[in-house]
Every structure is written in C-alpha cells, then in structure tokens.
Amino acid sequence: MDRFPEDGGMNTKLHAITDSIGRPIRFFITAGQVSDYTGARALVGSLPAADWLL
C-alpha cells in the first residue's frame, strides 16, 4: 500500500504567517486545488496595517 498516492485524491494546504523568528502568528487552511494566492490574500488581509513590508 502506497502511503503517498499520486492519484489526485483529496488534500489540503496550510498557509501561515510567522513573526521574525519563525513563530506562527496566523493560519489559514484551504483545499489542495485552491491557489496559493487565495490563502495569502486571506492572511495578509487579516493583519493590522504595517508601516513597512519586506
């Protein structure tokens, strides 16, 4: 039995925002076929306004 099937089964993506040393601040879970842009847009939109962004 294959532990990692590549038959296009169901999957999910975990998008995260971290602080400057890598600790998670926010998470957003999407279906595997959803664009990464969708997860990023949801996370960035949930943050307070910043003075600068890297």
PDB file with SEQRES, HELIX, SHEET and CRYST1 records, atoms N, CA, C and O in Angstrom:
SEQRES   1 A   54  MET ASP ARG PHE PRO GLU ASP GLY GLY MET ASN THR LYS          
SEQRES   2 A   54  LEU HIS ALA ILE THR ASP SER ILE GLY ARG PRO ILE ARG          
SEQRES   3 A   54  PHE PHE ILE THR ALA GLY GLN VAL SER ASP TYR THR GLY          
SEQRES   4 A   54  ALA ARG ALA LEU VAL GLY SER LEU PRO ALA ALA ASP TRP          
SEQRES   5 A   54  LEU LEU                                                      
HELIX    1 AA1 ASP A   36  GLY A   45  1                                  10    
SHEET    1 AA1 2 THR A  12  THR A  18  0                                        
SHEET    2 AA1 2 PRO A  24  ALA A  31 -1                                        
CRYST1    1.000    1.000    1.000  90.00  90.00  90.00 P 1           1          
ATOM      1  N   MET A   1       0.836  -1.183   0.000  1.00  0.00           N  
ATOM      2  CA  MET A   1       0.000   0.000   0.000  1.00  0.00           C  
ATOM      3  C   MET A   1       0.882   1.248   0.000  1.00  0.00           C  
ATOM      4  O   MET A   1       1.810   1.365   0.800  1.00  0.00           O  
ATOM      5  N   ASP A   2       0.582   2.168  -0.899  1.00  0.00           N  
ATOM      6  CA  ASP A   2       1.364   3.395  -1.043  1.00  0.00           C  
ATOM      7  C   ASP A   2       0.900   4.433  -0.025  1.00  0.00           C  
ATOM      8  O   ASP A   2      -0.281   4.779   0.009  1.00  0.00           O  
ATOM      9  N   ARG A   3       1.818   4.932   0.804  1.00  0.00           N  
ATOM     10  CA  ARG A   3       1.460   5.939   1.812  1.00  0.00           C  
ATOM     11  C   ARG A   3       1.244   7.308   1.201  1.00  0.00           C  
ATOM     12  O   ARG A   3       0.578   8.147   1.808  1.00  0.00           O  
ATOM     13  N   PHE A   4       1.785   7.561   0.022  1.00  0.00           N  
ATOM     14  CA  PHE A   4       1.672   8.858  -0.620  1.00  0.00           C  
ATOM     15  C   PHE A   4       1.130   8.687  -2.039  1.00  0.00           C  
ATOM     16  O   PHE A   4       1.873   8.838  -3.009  1.00  0.00           O  
ATOM     17  N   PRO A   5      -0.147   8.376  -2.164  1.00  0.00           N  
ATOM     18  CA  PRO A   5      -0.695   8.140  -3.506  1.00  0.00           C  
ATOM     19  C   PRO A   5      -0.688   9.420  -4.338  1.00  0.00           C  
ATOM     20  O   PRO A   5      -0.871  10.518  -3.813  1.00  0.00           O  
ATOM     21  N   GLU A   6      -0.476   9.263  -5.622  1.00  0.00           N  
ATOM     22  CA  GLU A   6      -0.463  10.399  -6.537  1.00  0.00           C  
ATOM     23  C   GLU A   6      -1.632  10.302  -7.501  1.00  0.00           C  
ATOM     24  O   GLU A   6      -1.504  10.624  -8.682  1.00  0.00           O  
ATOM     25  N   ASP A   7      -2.765   9.859  -6.992  1.00  0.00           N  
ATOM     26  CA  ASP A   7      -3.927   9.655  -7.841  1.00  0.00           C  
ATOM     27  C   ASP A   7      -4.871  10.851  -7.843  1.00  0.00           C  
ATOM     28  O   ASP A   7      -6.004  10.737  -8.311  1.00  0.00           O  
ATOM     29  N   GLY A   8      -4.431  11.991  -7.331  1.00  0.00           N  
ATOM     30  CA  GLY A   8      -5.271  13.177  -7.321  1.00  0.00           C  
ATOM     31  C   GLY A   8      -6.322  13.161  -6.233  1.00  0.00           C  
ATOM     32  O   GLY A   8      -7.369  13.790  -6.381  1.00  0.00           O  
ATOM     33  N   GLY A   9      -6.072  12.466  -5.160  1.00  0.00           N  
ATOM     34  CA  GLY A   9      -7.027  12.398  -4.061  1.00  0.00           C  
ATOM     35  C   GLY A   9      -7.171  13.729  -3.352  1.00  0.00           C  
ATOM     36  O   GLY A   9      -6.530  14.716  -3.712  1.00  0.00           O  
ATOM     37  N   MET A  10      -8.017  13.742  -2.346  1.00  0.00           N  
ATOM     38  CA  MET A  10      -8.272  14.972  -1.589  1.00  0.00           C  
ATOM     39  C   MET A  10      -7.040  15.367  -0.773  1.00  0.00           C  
ATOM     40  O   MET A  10      -6.333  14.511  -0.241  1.00  0.00           O  
ATOM     41  N   ASN A  11      -6.798  16.672  -0.686  1.00  0.00           N  
ATOM     42  CA  ASN A  11      -5.693  17.174   0.129  1.00  0.00           C  
ATOM     43  C   ASN A  11      -6.005  18.593   0.582  1.00  0.00           C  
ATOM     44  O   ASN A  11      -6.987  19.189   0.139  1.00  0.00           O  
ATOM     45  N   THR A  12      -5.179  19.127   1.452  1.00  0.00           N  
ATOM     46  CA  THR A  12      -5.352  20.489   1.950  1.00  0.00           C  
ATOM     47  C   THR A  12      -4.012  21.204   1.955  1.00  0.00           C  
ATOM     48  O   THR A  12      -2.956  20.577   1.871  1.00  0.00           O  
ATOM     49  N   LYS A  13      -4.070  22.533   2.056  1.00  0.00           N  
ATOM     50  CA  LYS A  13      -2.867  23.352   2.191  1.00  0.00           C  
ATOM     51  C   LYS A  13      -2.991  24.153   3.473  1.00  0.00           C  
ATOM     52  O   LYS A  13      -4.071  24.636   3.812  1.00  0.00           O  
ATOM     53  N   LEU A  14      -1.900  24.291   4.173  1.00  0.00           N  
ATOM     54  CA  LEU A  14      -1.851  25.115   5.370  1.00  0.00           C  
ATOM     55  C   LEU A  14      -0.995  26.337   5.059  1.00  0.00           C  
ATOM     56  O   LEU A  14       0.208  26.217   4.829  1.00  0.00           O  
ATOM     57  N   HIS A  15      -1.616  27.503   5.054  1.00  0.00           N  
ATOM     58  CA  HIS A  15      -0.915  28.765   4.827  1.00  0.00           C  
ATOM     59  C   HIS A  15      -0.657  29.377   6.195  1.00  0.00           C  
ATOM     60  O   HIS A  15      -1.499  29.267   7.086  1.00  0.00           O  
ATOM     61  N   ALA A  16       0.488  30.016   6.378  1.00  0.00           N  
ATOM     62  CA  ALA A  16       0.818  30.581   7.688  1.00  0.00           C  
ATOM     63  C   ALA A  16       1.587  31.884   7.542  1.00  0.00           C  
ATOM     64  O   ALA A  16       2.313  32.092   6.570  1.00  0.00           O  
ATOM     65  N   ILE A  17       1.413  32.754   8.524  1.00  0.00           N  
ATOM     66  CA  ILE A  17       2.236  33.955   8.674  1.00  0.00           C  
ATOM     67  C   ILE A  17       3.006  33.779   9.964  1.00  0.00           C  
ATOM     68  O   ILE A  17       2.447  33.365  10.980  1.00  0.00           O  
ATOM     69  N   THR A  18       4.294  34.094   9.923  1.00  0.00           N  
ATOM     70  CA  THR A  18       5.143  33.931  11.107  1.00  0.00           C  
ATOM     71  C   THR A  18       5.758  35.268  11.501  1.00  0.00           C  
ATOM     72  O   THR A  18       5.777  36.219  10.719  1.00  0.00           O  
ATOM     73  N   ASP A  19       6.261  35.317  12.732  1.00  0.00           N  
ATOM     74  CA  ASP A  19       6.984  36.514  13.160  1.00  0.00           C  
ATOM     75  C   ASP A  19       8.418  36.436  12.643  1.00  0.00           C  
ATOM     76  O   ASP A  19       8.755  35.536  11.874  1.00  0.00           O  
ATOM     77  N   SER A  20       9.249  37.362  13.056  1.00  0.00           N  
ATOM     78  CA  SER A  20      10.608  37.462  12.515  1.00  0.00           C  
ATOM     79  C   SER A  20      11.507  36.283  12.860  1.00  0.00           C  
ATOM     80  O   SER A  20      12.543  36.098  12.222  1.00  0.00           O  
ATOM     81  N   ILE A  21      11.133  35.477  13.858  1.00  0.00           N  
ATOM     82  CA  ILE A  21      11.960  34.303  14.182  1.00  0.00           C  
ATOM     83  C   ILE A  21      11.257  32.988  13.848  1.00  0.00           C  
ATOM     84  O   ILE A  21      11.686  31.922  14.289  1.00  0.00           O  
ATOM     85  N   GLY A  22      10.171  33.066  13.064  1.00  0.00           N  
ATOM     86  CA  GLY A  22       9.533  31.868  12.554  1.00  0.00           C  
ATOM     87  C   GLY A  22       8.390  31.297  13.372  1.00  0.00           C  
ATOM     88  O   GLY A  22       7.868  30.232  13.043  1.00  0.00           O  
ATOM     89  N   ARG A  23       7.992  31.988  14.436  1.00  0.00           N  
ATOM     90  CA  ARG A  23       6.861  31.502  15.231  1.00  0.00           C  
ATOM     91  C   ARG A  23       5.560  31.846  14.513  1.00  0.00           C  
ATOM     92  O   ARG A  23       5.393  32.975  14.053  1.00  0.00           O  
ATOM     93  N   PRO A  24       4.635  30.891  14.411  1.00  0.00           N  
ATOM     94  CA  PRO A  24       3.382  31.150  13.697  1.00  0.00           C  
ATOM     95  C   PRO A  24       2.522  32.205  14.397  1.00  0.00           C  
ATOM     96  O   PRO A  24       2.386  32.211  15.621  1.00  0.00           O  
ATOM     97  N   ILE A  25       1.949  33.089  13.589  1.00  0.00           N  
ATOM     98  CA  ILE A  25       1.049  34.127  14.090  1.00  0.00           C  
ATOM     99  C   ILE A  25      -0.386  33.813  13.677  1.00  0.00           C  
ATOM    100  O   ILE A  25      -1.303  33.884  14.495  1.00  0.00           O  
ATOM    101  N   ARG A  26      -0.578  33.463  12.399  1.00  0.00           N  
ATOM    102  CA  ARG A  26      -1.905  33.150  11.874  1.00  0.00           C  
ATOM    103  C   ARG A  26      -1.807  31.965  10.920  1.00  0.00           C  
ATOM    104  O   ARG A  26      -0.784  31.751  10.269  1.00  0.00           O  
ATOM    105  N   PHE A  27      -2.909  31.192  10.851  1.00  0.00           N  
ATOM    106  CA  PHE A  27      -3.018  30.057   9.941  1.00  0.00           C  
ATOM    107  C   PHE A  27      -4.275  30.201   9.100  1.00  0.00           C  
ATOM    108  O   PHE A  27      -5.252  30.817   9.525  1.00  0.00           O  
ATOM    109  N   PHE A  28      -4.244  29.628   7.905  1.00  0.00           N  
ATOM    110  CA  PHE A  28      -5.422  29.578   7.043  1.00  0.00           C  
ATOM    111  C   PHE A  28      -5.335  28.274   6.258  1.00  0.00           C  
ATOM    112  O   PHE A  28      -4.322  28.013   5.610  1.00  0.00           O  
ATOM    113  N   ILE A  29      -6.373  27.460   6.307  1.00  0.00           N  
ATOM    114  CA  ILE A  29      -6.391  26.165   5.616  1.00  0.00           C  
ATOM    115  C   ILE A  29      -7.290  26.277   4.393  1.00  0.00           C  
ATOM    116  O   ILE A  29      -8.403  26.798   4.472  1.00  0.00           O  
ATOM    117  N   THR A  30      -6.791  25.776   3.250  1.00  0.00           N  
ATOM    118  CA  THR A  30      -7.587  25.747   2.029  1.00  0.00           C  
ATOM    119  C   THR A  30      -7.568  24.343   1.447  1.00  0.00           C  
ATOM    120  O   THR A  30      -6.750  23.508   1.834  1.00  0.00           O  
ATOM    121  N   ALA A  31      -8.471  24.097   0.520  1.00  0.00           N  
ATOM    122  CA  ALA A  31      -8.450  22.846  -0.234  1.00  0.00           C  
ATOM    123  C   ALA A  31      -7.183  22.820  -1.083  1.00  0.00           C  
ATOM    124  O   ALA A  31      -6.661  23.872  -1.451  1.00  0.00           O  
ATOM    125  N   GLY A  32      -6.692  21.635  -1.391  1.00  0.00           N  
ATOM    126  CA  GLY A  32      -5.433  21.496  -2.109  1.00  0.00           C  
ATOM    127  C   GLY A  32      -5.417  22.119  -3.484  1.00  0.00           C  
ATOM    128  O   GLY A  32      -4.358  22.535  -3.956  1.00  0.00           O  
ATOM    129  N   GLN A  33      -6.569  22.196  -4.147  1.00  0.00           N  
ATOM    130  CA  GLN A  33      -6.609  22.731  -5.508  1.00  0.00           C  
ATOM    131  C   GLN A  33      -6.793  24.244  -5.544  1.00  0.00           C  
ATOM    132  O   GLN A  33      -6.821  24.829  -6.627  1.00  0.00           O  
ATOM    133  N   VAL A  34      -6.918  24.888  -4.392  1.00  0.00           N  
ATOM    134  CA  VAL A  34      -7.086  26.343  -4.324  1.00  0.00           C  
ATOM    135  C   VAL A  34      -5.728  27.023  -4.512  1.00  0.00           C  
ATOM    136  O   VAL A  34      -4.710  26.543  -4.013  1.00  0.00           O  
ATOM    137  N   SER A  35      -5.726  28.133  -5.227  1.00  0.00           N  
ATOM    138  CA  SER A  35      -4.491  28.883  -5.492  1.00  0.00           C  
ATOM    139  C   SER A  35      -3.842  29.359  -4.199  1.00  0.00           C  
ATOM    140  O   SER A  35      -4.536  29.711  -3.245  1.00  0.00           O  
ATOM    141  N   ASP A  36      -2.514  29.369  -4.166  1.00  0.00           N  
ATOM    142  CA  ASP A  36      -1.790  29.894  -3.004  1.00  0.00           C  
ATOM    143  C   ASP A  36      -2.088  31.376  -2.806  1.00  0.00           C  
ATOM    144  O   ASP A  36      -2.054  31.872  -1.680  1.00  0.00           O  
ATOM    145  N   TYR A  37      -2.378  32.079  -3.884  1.00  0.00           N  
ATOM    146  CA  TYR A  37      -2.710  33.499  -3.786  1.00  0.00           C  
ATOM    147  C   TYR A  37      -3.938  33.707  -2.901  1.00  0.00           C  
ATOM    148  O   TYR A  37      -3.995  34.673  -2.140  1.00  0.00           O  
ATOM    149  N   THR A  38      -4.912  32.815  -2.993  1.00  0.00           N  
ATOM    150  CA  THR A  38      -6.130  32.925  -2.186  1.00  0.00           C  
ATOM    151  C   THR A  38      -5.805  32.847  -0.703  1.00  0.00           C  
ATOM    152  O   THR A  38      -6.325  33.636   0.086  1.00  0.00           O  
ATOM    153  N   GLY A  39      -4.954  31.908  -0.314  1.00  0.00           N  
ATOM    154  CA  GLY A  39      -4.553  31.791   1.085  1.00  0.00           C  
ATOM    155  C   GLY A  39      -3.752  32.986   1.551  1.00  0.00           C  
ATOM    156  O   GLY A  39      -3.943  33.469   2.667  1.00  0.00           O  
ATOM    157  N   ALA A  40      -2.851  33.468   0.699  1.00  0.00           N  
ATOM    158  CA  ALA A  40      -2.029  34.629   1.058  1.00  0.00           C  
ATOM    159  C   ALA A  40      -2.891  35.873   1.212  1.00  0.00           C  
ATOM    160  O   ALA A  40      -2.706  36.650   2.149  1.00  0.00           O  
ATOM    161  N   ARG A  41      -3.822  36.059   0.302  1.00  0.00           N  
ATOM    162  CA  ARG A  41      -4.696  37.236   0.363  1.00  0.00           C  
ATOM    163  C   ARG A  41      -5.513  37.237   1.650  1.00  0.00           C  
ATOM    164  O   ARG A  41      -5.677  38.285   2.274  1.00  0.00           O  
ATOM    165  N   ALA A  42      -6.027  36.079   2.053  1.00  0.00           N  
ATOM    166  CA  ALA A  42      -6.814  35.985   3.287  1.00  0.00           C  
ATOM    167  C   ALA A  42      -5.962  36.296   4.514  1.00  0.00           C  
ATOM    168  O   ALA A  42      -6.419  36.980   5.430  1.00  0.00           O  
ATOM    169  N   LEU A  43      -4.739  35.801   4.535  1.00  0.00           N  
ATOM    170  CA  LEU A  43      -3.870  36.032   5.690  1.00  0.00           C  
ATOM    171  C   LEU A  43      -3.413  37.483   5.783  1.00  0.00           C  
ATOM    172  O   LEU A  43      -3.486  38.087   6.853  1.00  0.00           O  
ATOM    173  N   VAL A  44      -2.952  38.037   4.689  1.00  0.00           N  
ATOM    174  CA  VAL A  44      -2.458  39.414   4.710  1.00  0.00           C  
ATOM    175  C   VAL A  44      -3.598  40.374   5.038  1.00  0.00           C  
ATOM    176  O   VAL A  44      -3.393  41.367   5.736  1.00  0.00           O  
ATOM    177  N   GLY A  45      -4.793  40.083   4.541  1.00  0.00           N  
ATOM    178  CA  GLY A  45      -5.945  40.926   4.828  1.00  0.00           C  
ATOM    179  C   GLY A  45      -6.350  40.913   6.292  1.00  0.00           C  
ATOM    180  O   GLY A  45      -7.028  41.832   6.751  1.00  0.00           O  
ATOM    181  N   SER A  46      -5.950  39.888   7.034  1.00  0.00           N  
ATOM    182  CA  SER A  46      -6.322  39.787   8.447  1.00  0.00           C  
ATOM    183  C   SER A  46      -5.322  40.474   9.376  1.00  0.00           C  
ATOM    184  O   SER A  46      -5.555  40.559  10.581  1.00  0.00           O  
ATOM    185  N   LEU A  47      -4.214  40.963   8.826  1.00  0.00           N  
ATOM    186  CA  LEU A  47      -3.189  41.620   9.645  1.00  0.00           C  
ATOM    187  C   LEU A  47      -3.482  43.107   9.808  1.00  0.00           C  
ATOM    188  O   LEU A  47      -4.112  43.707   8.938  1.00  0.00           O  
ATOM    189  N   PRO A  48      -3.037  43.708  10.904  1.00  0.00           N  
ATOM    190  CA  PRO A  48      -3.177  45.159  11.043  1.00  0.00           C  
ATOM    191  C   PRO A  48      -2.266  45.870  10.033  1.00  0.00           C  
ATOM    192  O   PRO A  48      -1.307  45.287   9.529  1.00  0.00           O  
ATOM    193  N   ALA A  49      -2.577  47.113   9.755  1.00  0.00           N  
ATOM    194  CA  ALA A  49      -1.768  47.893   8.815  1.00  0.00           C  
ATOM    195  C   ALA A  49      -0.325  47.988   9.313  1.00  0.00           C  
ATOM    196  O   ALA A  49      -0.074  48.112  10.512  1.00  0.00           O  
ATOM    197  N   ALA A  50       0.615  47.927   8.371  1.00  0.00           N  
ATOM    198  CA  ALA A  50       2.042  47.976   8.721  1.00  0.00           C  
ATOM    199  C   ALA A  50       2.660  49.270   8.200  1.00  0.00           C  
ATOM    200  O   ALA A  50       2.196  49.838   7.211  1.00  0.00           O  
ATOM    201  N   ASP A  51       3.707  49.726   8.873  1.00  0.00           N  
ATOM    202  CA  ASP A  51       4.444  50.891   8.400  1.00  0.00           C  
ATOM    203  C   ASP A  51       5.319  50.538   7.204  1.00  0.00           C  
ATOM    204  O   ASP A  51       5.527  51.369   6.320  1.00  0.00           O  
ATOM    205  N   TRP A  52       5.839  49.291   7.172  1.00  0.00           N  
ATOM    206  CA  TRP A  52       6.641  48.811   6.057  1.00  0.00           C  
ATOM    207  C   TRP A  52       6.486  47.305   5.934  1.00  0.00           C  
ATOM    208  O   TRP A  52       6.119  46.627   6.893  1.00  0.00           O  
ATOM    209  N   LEU A  53       6.768  46.792   4.749  1.00  0.00           N  
ATOM    210  CA  LEU A  53       6.604  45.373   4.456  1.00  0.00           C  
ATOM    211  C   LEU A  53       7.785  44.902   3.633  1.00  0.00           C  
ATOM    212  O   LEU A  53       8.139  45.528   2.634  1.00  0.00           O  
ATOM    213  N   LEU A  54       8.399  43.800   4.047  1.00  0.00           N  
ATOM    214  CA  LEU A  54       9.518  43.232   3.289  1.00  0.00           C  
ATOM    215  C   LEU A  54       9.006  42.360   2.185  1.00  0.00           C  
ATOM    216  O   LEU A  54       9.794  41.789   1.432  1.00  0.00           O  
TER     217      LEU A  54                                                      
END                                                                             
